């Protein structure tokens, strides 16, 4: 990386907190990206993380979860992902990757200049 660029990453992954699968996807993606914004980072891309009980829930519901996450992530930012089938319950989230100046930003006032992001 250049001296004026640093990479940050965050992961959010949880079970459904709402009944609508599309909204669940949007909420999960929002949580992942909000962590980047809290660090003062600019999102670069995200990876889907899915655990799915294929014997209990139809894949159409998973499609709606992914559609909601992709919509919130502005589509082009979702690059790939990892799915684990046969899970006991539905789980979804994202690993979000962003870029930030190594000395932080005005949105991270508690960060000390000597701290490193890694």
mmCIF file of N, CA and C in Angstrom:
data_model
loop_
_atom_site.group_PDB
_atom_site.id
_atom_site.type_symbol
_atom_site.label_atom_id
_atom_site.label_comp_id
_atom_site.label_asym_id
_atom_site.label_seq_id
_atom_site.Cartn_x
_atom_site.Cartn_y
_atom_site.Cartn_z
ATOM 1 N N UNK A 1 0.838 -1.180 0.000
ATOM 2 C CA UNK A 1 0.000 0.000 0.000
ATOM 3 C C UNK A 1 0.884 1.245 0.000
ATOM 4 N N UNK A 2 0.318 2.303 -0.459
ATOM 5 C CA UNK A 2 0.998 3.592 -0.436
ATOM 6 C C UNK A 2 0.979 4.145 0.988
ATOM 7 N N UNK A 3 1.887 5.040 1.319
ATOM 8 C CA UNK A 3 1.921 5.599 2.674
ATOM 9 C C UNK A 3 0.634 6.319 3.079
ATOM 10 N N UNK A 4 -0.137 6.759 2.096
ATOM 11 C CA UNK A 4 -1.376 7.480 2.404
ATOM 12 C C UNK A 4 -2.619 6.602 2.281
ATOM 13 N N UNK A 5 -2.434 5.268 2.205
ATOM 14 C CA UNK A 5 -3.565 4.349 2.077
ATOM 15 C C UNK A 5 -3.383 3.157 3.003
ATOM 16 N N UNK A 6 -4.458 2.746 3.645
ATOM 17 C CA UNK A 6 -4.459 1.540 4.469
ATOM 18 C C UNK A 6 -5.749 0.777 4.193
ATOM 19 N N UNK A 7 -5.695 -0.523 4.310
ATOM 20 C CA UNK A 7 -6.866 -1.374 4.109
ATOM 21 C C UNK A 7 -7.430 -1.760 5.476
ATOM 22 N N UNK A 8 -8.743 -1.689 5.617
ATOM 23 C CA UNK A 8 -9.417 -2.139 6.831
ATOM 24 C C UNK A 8 -10.481 -3.161 6.432
ATOM 25 N N UNK A 9 -10.802 -4.051 7.351
ATOM 26 C CA UNK A 9 -11.790 -5.096 7.083
ATOM 27 C C UNK A 9 -12.654 -5.306 8.311
ATOM 28 N N UNK A 10 -13.879 -5.719 8.078
ATOM 29 C CA UNK A 10 -14.798 -6.024 9.161
ATOM 30 C C UNK A 10 -15.709 -7.161 8.725
ATOM 31 N N UNK A 11 -16.235 -7.891 9.690
ATOM 32 C CA UNK A 11 -17.156 -8.996 9.407
ATOM 33 C C UNK A 11 -18.367 -8.872 10.319
ATOM 34 N N UNK A 12 -19.540 -8.955 9.722
ATOM 35 C CA UNK A 12 -20.798 -9.053 10.466
ATOM 36 C C UNK A 12 -21.544 -10.251 9.925
ATOM 37 N N UNK A 13 -22.042 -11.097 10.802
ATOM 38 C CA UNK A 13 -22.657 -12.368 10.411
ATOM 39 C C UNK A 13 -23.625 -12.758 11.513
ATOM 40 N N UNK A 14 -24.914 -12.877 11.221
ATOM 41 C CA UNK A 14 -25.862 -13.219 12.271
ATOM 42 C C UNK A 14 -27.110 -13.884 11.714
ATOM 43 N N UNK A 15 -27.956 -14.349 12.619
ATOM 44 C CA UNK A 15 -29.211 -14.994 12.244
ATOM 45 C C UNK A 15 -30.265 -13.924 11.964
ATOM 46 N N UNK A 16 -31.372 -14.296 11.300
ATOM 47 C CA UNK A 16 -32.392 -13.295 10.939
ATOM 48 C C UNK A 16 -32.942 -12.551 12.159
ATOM 49 N N UNK A 17 -33.093 -11.251 11.983
ATOM 50 C CA UNK A 17 -33.672 -10.416 13.033
ATOM 51 C C UNK A 17 -35.001 -9.819 12.603
ATOM 52 N N UNK A 18 -35.396 -10.083 11.354
ATOM 53 C CA UNK A 18 -36.693 -9.665 10.819
ATOM 54 C C UNK A 18 -37.262 -10.834 10.030
ATOM 55 N N UNK A 19 -38.551 -10.792 9.752
ATOM 56 C CA UNK A 19 -39.203 -11.887 9.023
ATOM 57 C C UNK A 19 -38.973 -11.843 7.517
ATOM 58 N N UNK A 20 -38.775 -10.663 6.956
ATOM 59 C CA UNK A 20 -38.634 -10.526 5.511
ATOM 60 C C UNK A 20 -37.184 -10.799 5.091
ATOM 61 N N UNK A 21 -36.950 -11.790 4.218
ATOM 62 C CA UNK A 21 -35.572 -12.131 3.855
ATOM 63 C C UNK A 21 -34.836 -10.999 3.122
ATOM 64 N N UNK A 22 -35.532 -10.244 2.287
ATOM 65 C CA UNK A 22 -34.910 -9.118 1.586
ATOM 66 C C UNK A 22 -34.430 -8.072 2.593
ATOM 67 N N UNK A 23 -35.280 -7.744 3.554
ATOM 68 C CA UNK A 23 -34.894 -6.777 4.586
ATOM 69 C C UNK A 23 -33.745 -7.305 5.438
ATOM 70 N N UNK A 24 -33.757 -8.590 5.717
ATOM 71 C CA UNK A 24 -32.664 -9.191 6.477
ATOM 72 C C UNK A 24 -31.332 -8.985 5.746
ATOM 73 N N UNK A 25 -31.322 -9.220 4.451
ATOM 74 C CA UNK A 25 -30.112 -9.004 3.659
ATOM 75 C C UNK A 25 -29.656 -7.558 3.687
ATOM 76 N N UNK A 26 -30.600 -6.633 3.564
ATOM 77 C CA UNK A 26 -30.254 -5.205 3.598
ATOM 78 C C UNK A 26 -29.683 -4.806 4.953
ATOM 79 N N UNK A 27 -30.295 -5.295 6.029
ATOM 80 C CA UNK A 27 -29.837 -4.957 7.379
ATOM 81 C C UNK A 27 -28.430 -5.508 7.624
ATOM 82 N N UNK A 28 -28.199 -6.751 7.214
ATOM 83 C CA UNK A 28 -26.873 -7.359 7.408
ATOM 84 C C UNK A 28 -25.801 -6.582 6.651
ATOM 85 N N UNK A 29 -26.086 -6.214 5.413
ATOM 86 C CA UNK A 29 -25.114 -5.447 4.627
ATOM 87 C C UNK A 29 -24.893 -4.070 5.233
ATOM 88 N N UNK A 30 -25.955 -3.451 5.702
ATOM 89 C CA UNK A 30 -25.829 -2.132 6.340
ATOM 90 C C UNK A 30 -24.912 -2.210 7.548
ATOM 91 N N UNK A 31 -25.057 -3.250 8.351
ATOM 92 C CA UNK A 31 -24.193 -3.417 9.527
ATOM 93 C C UNK A 31 -22.731 -3.570 9.128
ATOM 94 N N UNK A 32 -22.459 -4.353 8.107
ATOM 95 C CA UNK A 32 -21.073 -4.554 7.680
ATOM 96 C C UNK A 32 -20.460 -3.240 7.191
ATOM 97 N N UNK A 33 -21.191 -2.517 6.355
ATOM 98 C CA UNK A 33 -20.655 -1.272 5.814
ATOM 99 C C UNK A 33 -20.597 -0.167 6.867
ATOM 100 N N UNK A 34 -21.496 -0.193 7.841
ATOM 101 C CA UNK A 34 -21.458 0.855 8.865
ATOM 102 C C UNK A 34 -20.183 0.763 9.701
ATOM 103 N N UNK A 35 -19.649 -0.441 9.869
ATOM 104 C CA UNK A 35 -18.375 -0.578 10.571
ATOM 105 C C UNK A 35 -17.257 0.140 9.818
ATOM 106 N N UNK A 36 -17.261 0.024 8.490
ATOM 107 C CA UNK A 36 -16.253 0.730 7.702
ATOM 108 C C UNK A 36 -16.408 2.238 7.847
ATOM 109 N N UNK A 37 -17.655 2.705 7.747
ATOM 110 C CA UNK A 37 -17.891 4.148 7.875
ATOM 111 C C UNK A 37 -17.455 4.655 9.252
ATOM 112 N N UNK A 38 -17.663 3.851 10.283
ATOM 113 C CA UNK A 38 -17.259 4.251 11.629
ATOM 114 C C UNK A 38 -15.742 4.402 11.736
ATOM 115 N N UNK A 39 -14.995 3.681 10.905
ATOM 116 C CA UNK A 39 -13.542 3.804 10.879
ATOM 117 C C UNK A 39 -13.082 4.941 9.975
ATOM 118 N N UNK A 40 -14.031 5.600 9.319
ATOM 119 C CA UNK A 40 -13.679 6.659 8.382
ATOM 120 C C UNK A 40 -13.220 6.120 7.042
ATOM 121 N N UNK A 41 -13.535 4.863 6.754
ATOM 122 C CA UNK A 41 -13.070 4.213 5.530
ATOM 123 C C UNK A 41 -14.066 4.376 4.388
ATOM 124 N N UNK A 42 -13.555 4.246 3.191
ATOM 125 C CA UNK A 42 -14.368 4.203 1.983
ATOM 126 C C UNK A 42 -14.495 2.744 1.574
ATOM 127 N N UNK A 43 -15.727 2.226 1.464
ATOM 128 C CA UNK A 43 -15.889 0.820 1.082
ATOM 129 C C UNK A 43 -15.312 0.535 -0.304
ATOM 130 N N UNK A 44 -14.642 -0.597 -0.423
ATOM 131 C CA UNK A 44 -14.108 -1.042 -1.708
ATOM 132 C C UNK A 44 -14.931 -2.198 -2.263
ATOM 133 N N UNK A 45 -15.151 -3.221 -1.431
ATOM 134 C CA UNK A 45 -15.954 -4.361 -1.865
ATOM 135 C C UNK A 45 -16.369 -5.178 -0.650
ATOM 136 N N UNK A 46 -17.228 -6.160 -0.885
ATOM 137 C CA UNK A 46 -17.690 -7.043 0.186
ATOM 138 C C UNK A 46 -17.765 -8.473 -0.324
ATOM 139 N N UNK A 47 -17.725 -9.394 0.604
ATOM 140 C CA UNK A 47 -17.899 -10.813 0.320
ATOM 141 C C UNK A 47 -19.092 -11.309 1.118
ATOM 142 N N UNK A 48 -20.005 -12.020 0.465
ATOM 143 C CA UNK A 48 -21.142 -12.612 1.175
ATOM 144 C C UNK A 48 -20.670 -13.768 2.037
ATOM 145 N N UNK A 49 -21.284 -13.918 3.204
ATOM 146 C CA UNK A 49 -21.061 -15.056 4.084
ATOM 147 C C UNK A 49 -22.424 -15.643 4.405
ATOM 148 N N UNK A 50 -22.635 -16.893 4.051
ATOM 149 C CA UNK A 50 -23.962 -17.503 4.184
ATOM 150 C C UNK A 50 -23.865 -18.864 4.846
ATOM 151 N N UNK A 51 -24.732 -19.088 5.810
ATOM 152 C CA UNK A 51 -24.976 -20.410 6.356
ATOM 153 C C UNK A 51 -26.446 -20.702 6.096
ATOM 154 N N UNK A 52 -26.770 -21.840 5.479
ATOM 155 C CA UNK A 52 -28.153 -22.065 5.074
ATOM 156 C C UNK A 52 -28.614 -23.477 5.385
ATOM 157 N N UNK A 53 -29.764 -23.601 6.072
ATOM 158 C CA UNK A 53 -30.333 -24.920 6.358
ATOM 159 C C UNK A 53 -31.120 -25.434 5.149
ATOM 160 N N UNK A 54 -30.419 -26.006 4.195
ATOM 161 C CA UNK A 54 -31.053 -26.350 2.920
ATOM 162 C C UNK A 54 -32.195 -27.354 3.045
ATOM 163 N N UNK A 55 -32.228 -28.113 4.129
ATOM 164 C CA UNK A 55 -33.333 -29.050 4.306
ATOM 165 C C UNK A 55 -34.543 -28.406 5.000
ATOM 166 N N UNK A 56 -34.411 -27.152 5.452
ATOM 167 C CA UNK A 56 -35.499 -26.477 6.161
ATOM 168 C C UNK A 56 -36.055 -25.263 5.439
ATOM 169 N N UNK A 57 -35.202 -24.561 4.685
ATOM 170 C CA UNK A 57 -35.630 -23.330 4.025
ATOM 171 C C UNK A 57 -35.349 -23.403 2.531
ATOM 172 N N UNK A 58 -36.297 -22.948 1.704
ATOM 173 C CA UNK A 58 -36.075 -22.994 0.255
ATOM 174 C C UNK A 58 -34.999 -21.994 -0.186
ATOM 175 N N UNK A 59 -34.322 -22.333 -1.267
ATOM 176 C CA UNK A 59 -33.273 -21.475 -1.786
ATOM 177 C C UNK A 59 -33.819 -20.152 -2.324
ATOM 178 N N UNK A 60 -35.113 -20.096 -2.623
ATOM 179 C CA UNK A 60 -35.716 -18.827 -3.052
ATOM 180 C C UNK A 60 -35.583 -17.770 -1.957
ATOM 181 N N UNK A 61 -35.709 -18.183 -0.701
ATOM 182 C CA UNK A 61 -35.524 -17.239 0.410
ATOM 183 C C UNK A 61 -34.081 -16.747 0.461
ATOM 184 N N UNK A 62 -33.142 -17.644 0.242
ATOM 185 C CA UNK A 62 -31.741 -17.243 0.210
ATOM 186 C C UNK A 62 -31.501 -16.235 -0.910
ATOM 187 N N UNK A 63 -32.136 -16.452 -2.047
ATOM 188 C CA UNK A 63 -32.013 -15.502 -3.156
ATOM 189 C C UNK A 63 -32.468 -14.106 -2.758
ATOM 190 N N UNK A 64 -33.528 -14.032 -1.970
ATOM 191 C CA UNK A 64 -34.021 -12.728 -1.507
ATOM 192 C C UNK A 64 -33.067 -12.087 -0.498
ATOM 193 N N UNK A 65 -32.481 -12.908 0.369
ATOM 194 C CA UNK A 65 -31.490 -12.391 1.328
ATOM 195 C C UNK A 65 -30.308 -11.785 0.563
ATOM 196 N N UNK A 66 -29.799 -12.529 -0.417
ATOM 197 C CA UNK A 66 -28.662 -12.048 -1.207
ATOM 198 C C UNK A 66 -29.023 -10.813 -2.026
ATOM 199 N N UNK A 67 -30.237 -10.780 -2.543
ATOM 200 C CA UNK A 67 -30.692 -9.613 -3.314
ATOM 201 C C UNK A 67 -30.725 -8.373 -2.430
ATOM 202 N N UNK A 68 -31.220 -8.516 -1.200
ATOM 203 C CA UNK A 68 -31.244 -7.391 -0.270
ATOM 204 C C UNK A 68 -29.849 -6.916 0.090
ATOM 205 N N UNK A 69 -28.929 -7.849 0.336
ATOM 206 C CA UNK A 69 -27.551 -7.479 0.645
ATOM 207 C C UNK A 69 -26.877 -6.800 -0.527
ATOM 208 N N UNK A 70 -27.103 -7.330 -1.707
ATOM 209 C CA UNK A 70 -26.490 -6.748 -2.910
ATOM 210 C C UNK A 70 -27.045 -5.353 -3.183
ATOM 211 N N UNK A 71 -28.326 -5.181 -2.965
ATOM 212 C CA UNK A 71 -28.932 -3.862 -3.178
ATOM 213 C C UNK A 71 -28.310 -2.820 -2.243
ATOM 214 N N UNK A 72 -28.146 -3.161 -0.992
ATOM 215 C CA UNK A 72 -27.567 -2.234 -0.022
ATOM 216 C C UNK A 72 -26.095 -1.971 -0.322
ATOM 217 N N UNK A 73 -25.407 -2.986 -0.830
ATOM 218 C CA UNK A 73 -23.988 -2.851 -1.138
ATOM 219 C C UNK A 73 -23.765 -2.198 -2.506
ATOM 220 N N UNK A 74 -24.796 -1.739 -3.102
ATOM 221 C CA UNK A 74 -24.750 -1.100 -4.417
ATOM 222 C C UNK A 74 -24.276 -2.049 -5.507
ATOM 223 N N UNK A 75 -24.665 -3.299 -5.375
ATOM 224 C CA UNK A 75 -24.447 -4.292 -6.415
ATOM 225 C C UNK A 75 -23.014 -4.592 -6.784
ATOM 226 N N UNK A 76 -22.359 -3.648 -7.416
ATOM 227 C CA UNK A 76 -21.024 -3.920 -7.939
ATOM 228 C C UNK A 76 -19.989 -4.165 -6.858
ATOM 229 N N UNK A 77 -20.272 -3.831 -5.626
ATOM 230 C CA UNK A 77 -19.289 -4.022 -4.561
ATOM 231 C C UNK A 77 -19.248 -5.446 -4.026
ATOM 232 N N UNK A 78 -20.244 -6.261 -4.287
ATOM 233 C CA UNK A 78 -20.243 -7.639 -3.800
ATOM 234 C C UNK A 78 -19.488 -8.490 -4.815
ATOM 235 N N UNK A 79 -18.322 -8.978 -4.432
ATOM 236 C CA UNK A 79 -17.440 -9.662 -5.369
ATOM 237 C C UNK A 79 -17.602 -11.181 -5.385
ATOM 238 N N UNK A 80 -17.872 -11.775 -4.271
ATOM 239 C CA UNK A 80 -17.966 -13.232 -4.180
ATOM 240 C C UNK A 80 -18.515 -13.581 -2.818
ATOM 241 N N UNK A 81 -18.149 -14.730 -2.309
ATOM 242 C CA UNK A 81 -18.590 -15.094 -0.976
ATOM 243 C C UNK A 81 -18.308 -16.532 -0.650
ATOM 244 N N UNK A 82 -18.841 -16.931 0.474
ATOM 245 C CA UNK A 82 -18.673 -18.303 0.958
ATOM 246 C C UNK A 82 -19.991 -18.776 1.519
ATOM 247 N N UNK A 83 -20.420 -19.951 1.120
ATOM 248 C CA UNK A 83 -21.676 -20.525 1.611
ATOM 249 C C UNK A 83 -21.392 -21.852 2.299
ATOM 250 N N UNK A 84 -22.059 -22.066 3.415
ATOM 251 C CA UNK A 84 -21.996 -23.327 4.140
ATOM 252 C C UNK A 84 -23.400 -23.905 4.176
ATOM 253 N N UNK A 85 -23.605 -25.013 3.523
ATOM 254 C CA UNK A 85 -24.908 -25.649 3.520
ATOM 255 C C UNK A 85 -25.097 -26.541 4.728
ATOM 256 N N UNK A 86 -26.340 -26.925 4.979
ATOM 257 C CA UNK A 86 -26.628 -27.839 6.065
ATOM 258 C C UNK A 86 -26.508 -27.240 7.452
ATOM 259 N N UNK A 87 -26.554 -25.941 7.548
ATOM 260 C CA UNK A 87 -26.478 -25.276 8.856
ATOM 261 C C UNK A 87 -27.812 -25.475 9.592
ATOM 262 N N UNK A 88 -27.835 -25.418 10.925
ATOM 263 C CA UNK A 88 -29.078 -25.615 11.666
ATOM 264 C C UNK A 88 -30.057 -24.449 11.526
ATOM 265 N N UNK A 89 -29.552 -23.257 11.162
ATOM 266 C CA UNK A 89 -30.423 -22.089 10.983
ATOM 267 C C UNK A 89 -29.800 -21.165 9.940
ATOM 268 N N UNK A 90 -30.614 -20.252 9.432
ATOM 269 C CA UNK A 90 -30.129 -19.298 8.440
ATOM 270 C C UNK A 90 -29.178 -18.306 9.101
ATOM 271 N N UNK A 91 -28.083 -18.017 8.410
ATOM 272 C CA UNK A 91 -27.110 -17.026 8.861
ATOM 273 C C UNK A 91 -26.644 -16.270 7.627
ATOM 274 N N UNK A 92 -26.486 -14.960 7.793
ATOM 275 C CA UNK A 92 -26.011 -14.163 6.667
ATOM 276 C C UNK A 92 -25.233 -12.966 7.171
ATOM 277 N N UNK A 93 -24.268 -12.584 6.402
ATOM 278 C CA UNK A 93 -23.503 -11.392 6.713
ATOM 279 C C UNK A 93 -22.530 -11.102 5.604
ATOM 280 N N UNK A 94 -21.633 -10.185 5.878
ATOM 281 C CA UNK A 94 -20.637 -9.794 4.888
ATOM 282 C C UNK A 94 -19.303 -9.515 5.558
ATOM 283 N N UNK A 95 -18.261 -9.797 4.819
ATOM 284 C CA UNK A 95 -16.942 -9.282 5.142
ATOM 285 C C UNK A 95 -16.786 -8.063 4.245
ATOM 286 N N UNK A 96 -16.626 -6.907 4.835
ATOM 287 C CA UNK A 96 -16.517 -5.661 4.073
ATOM 288 C C UNK A 96 -15.088 -5.143 4.159
ATOM 289 N N UNK A 97 -14.559 -4.750 3.020
ATOM 290 C CA UNK A 97 -13.188 -4.270 2.908
ATOM 291 C C UNK A 97 -13.222 -2.810 2.472
ATOM 292 N N UNK A 98 -12.420 -1.986 3.137
ATOM 293 C CA UNK A 98 -12.399 -0.572 2.805
ATOM 294 C C UNK A 98 -10.998 -0.004 2.816
ATOM 295 N N UNK A 99 -10.930 1.258 2.455
ATOM 296 C CA UNK A 99 -9.670 1.978 2.385
ATOM 297 C C UNK A 99 -9.773 3.231 3.248
ATOM 298 N N UNK A 100 -8.699 3.534 3.969
ATOM 299 C CA UNK A 100 -8.692 4.695 4.853
ATOM 300 C C UNK A 100 -7.282 5.285 4.868
ATOM 301 N N UNK A 101 -7.181 6.551 5.152
ATOM 302 C CA UNK A 101 -5.868 7.151 5.354
ATOM 303 C C UNK A 101 -5.333 6.634 6.686
ATOM 304 N N UNK A 102 -4.070 6.240 6.744
ATOM 305 C CA UNK A 102 -3.542 5.628 7.974
ATOM 306 C C UNK A 102 -3.639 6.492 9.230
ATOM 307 N N UNK A 103 -3.716 7.786 9.089
ATOM 308 C CA UNK A 103 -3.818 8.630 10.283
ATOM 309 C C UNK A 103 -5.257 8.845 10.709
ATOM 310 N N UNK A 104 -6.202 8.184 10.041
ATOM 311 C CA UNK A 104 -7.600 8.302 10.441
ATOM 312 C C UNK A 104 -8.314 9.432 9.734
ATOM 313 N N UNK A 105 -9.463 9.778 10.267
ATOM 314 C CA UNK A 105 -10.259 10.842 9.676
ATOM 315 C C UNK A 105 -11.027 11.551 10.776
ATOM 316 N N UNK A 106 -11.733 12.586 10.397
ATOM 317 C CA UNK A 106 -12.513 13.343 11.381
ATOM 318 C C UNK A 106 -13.660 12.519 11.940
ATOM 319 N N UNK A 107 -14.023 11.413 11.281
ATOM 320 C CA UNK A 107 -15.109 10.575 11.783
ATOM 321 C C UNK A 107 -14.637 9.582 12.830
ATOM 322 N N UNK A 108 -13.366 9.583 13.154
ATOM 323 C CA UNK A 108 -12.843 8.688 14.185
ATOM 324 C C UNK A 108 -12.095 9.513 15.229
ATOM 325 N N UNK A 109 -12.802 10.379 15.955
ATOM 326 C CA UNK A 109 -12.123 11.292 16.872
ATOM 327 C C UNK A 109 -11.402 10.612 18.027
ATOM 328 N N UNK A 110 -11.768 9.402 18.420
ATOM 329 C CA UNK A 110 -11.145 8.763 19.564
ATOM 330 C C UNK A 110 -9.817 8.090 19.204
ATOM 331 N N UNK A 111 -9.507 8.024 17.950
ATOM 332 C CA UNK A 111 -8.292 7.342 17.500
ATOM 333 C C UNK A 111 -7.070 8.221 17.771
ATOM 334 N N UNK A 112 -6.066 7.641 18.390
ATOM 335 C CA UNK A 112 -4.826 8.352 18.667
ATOM 336 C C UNK A 112 -3.926 8.293 17.433
ATOM 337 N N UNK A 113 -3.182 9.357 17.112
ATOM 338 C CA UNK A 113 -2.323 9.363 15.918
ATOM 339 C C UNK A 113 -1.310 8.226 15.883
ATOM 340 N N UNK A 114 -0.824 7.753 17.014
ATOM 341 C CA UNK A 114 0.196 6.712 17.030
ATOM 342 C C UNK A 114 -0.385 5.301 16.826
ATOM 343 N N UNK A 115 -1.689 5.142 16.856
ATOM 344 C CA UNK A 115 -2.307 3.829 16.695
ATOM 345 C C UNK A 115 -2.200 3.368 15.250
ATOM 346 N N UNK A 116 -2.086 2.057 15.068
ATOM 347 C CA UNK A 116 -2.072 1.491 13.732
ATOM 348 C C UNK A 116 -3.375 0.733 13.509
ATOM 349 N N UNK A 117 -3.817 0.670 12.279
ATOM 350 C CA UNK A 117 -5.062 -0.038 11.942
ATOM 351 C C UNK A 117 -4.853 -1.533 11.879
ATOM 352 N N UNK A 118 -3.635 -2.028 11.784
ATOM 353 C CA UNK A 118 -3.410 -3.470 11.631
ATOM 354 C C UNK A 118 -3.180 -4.116 12.979
#
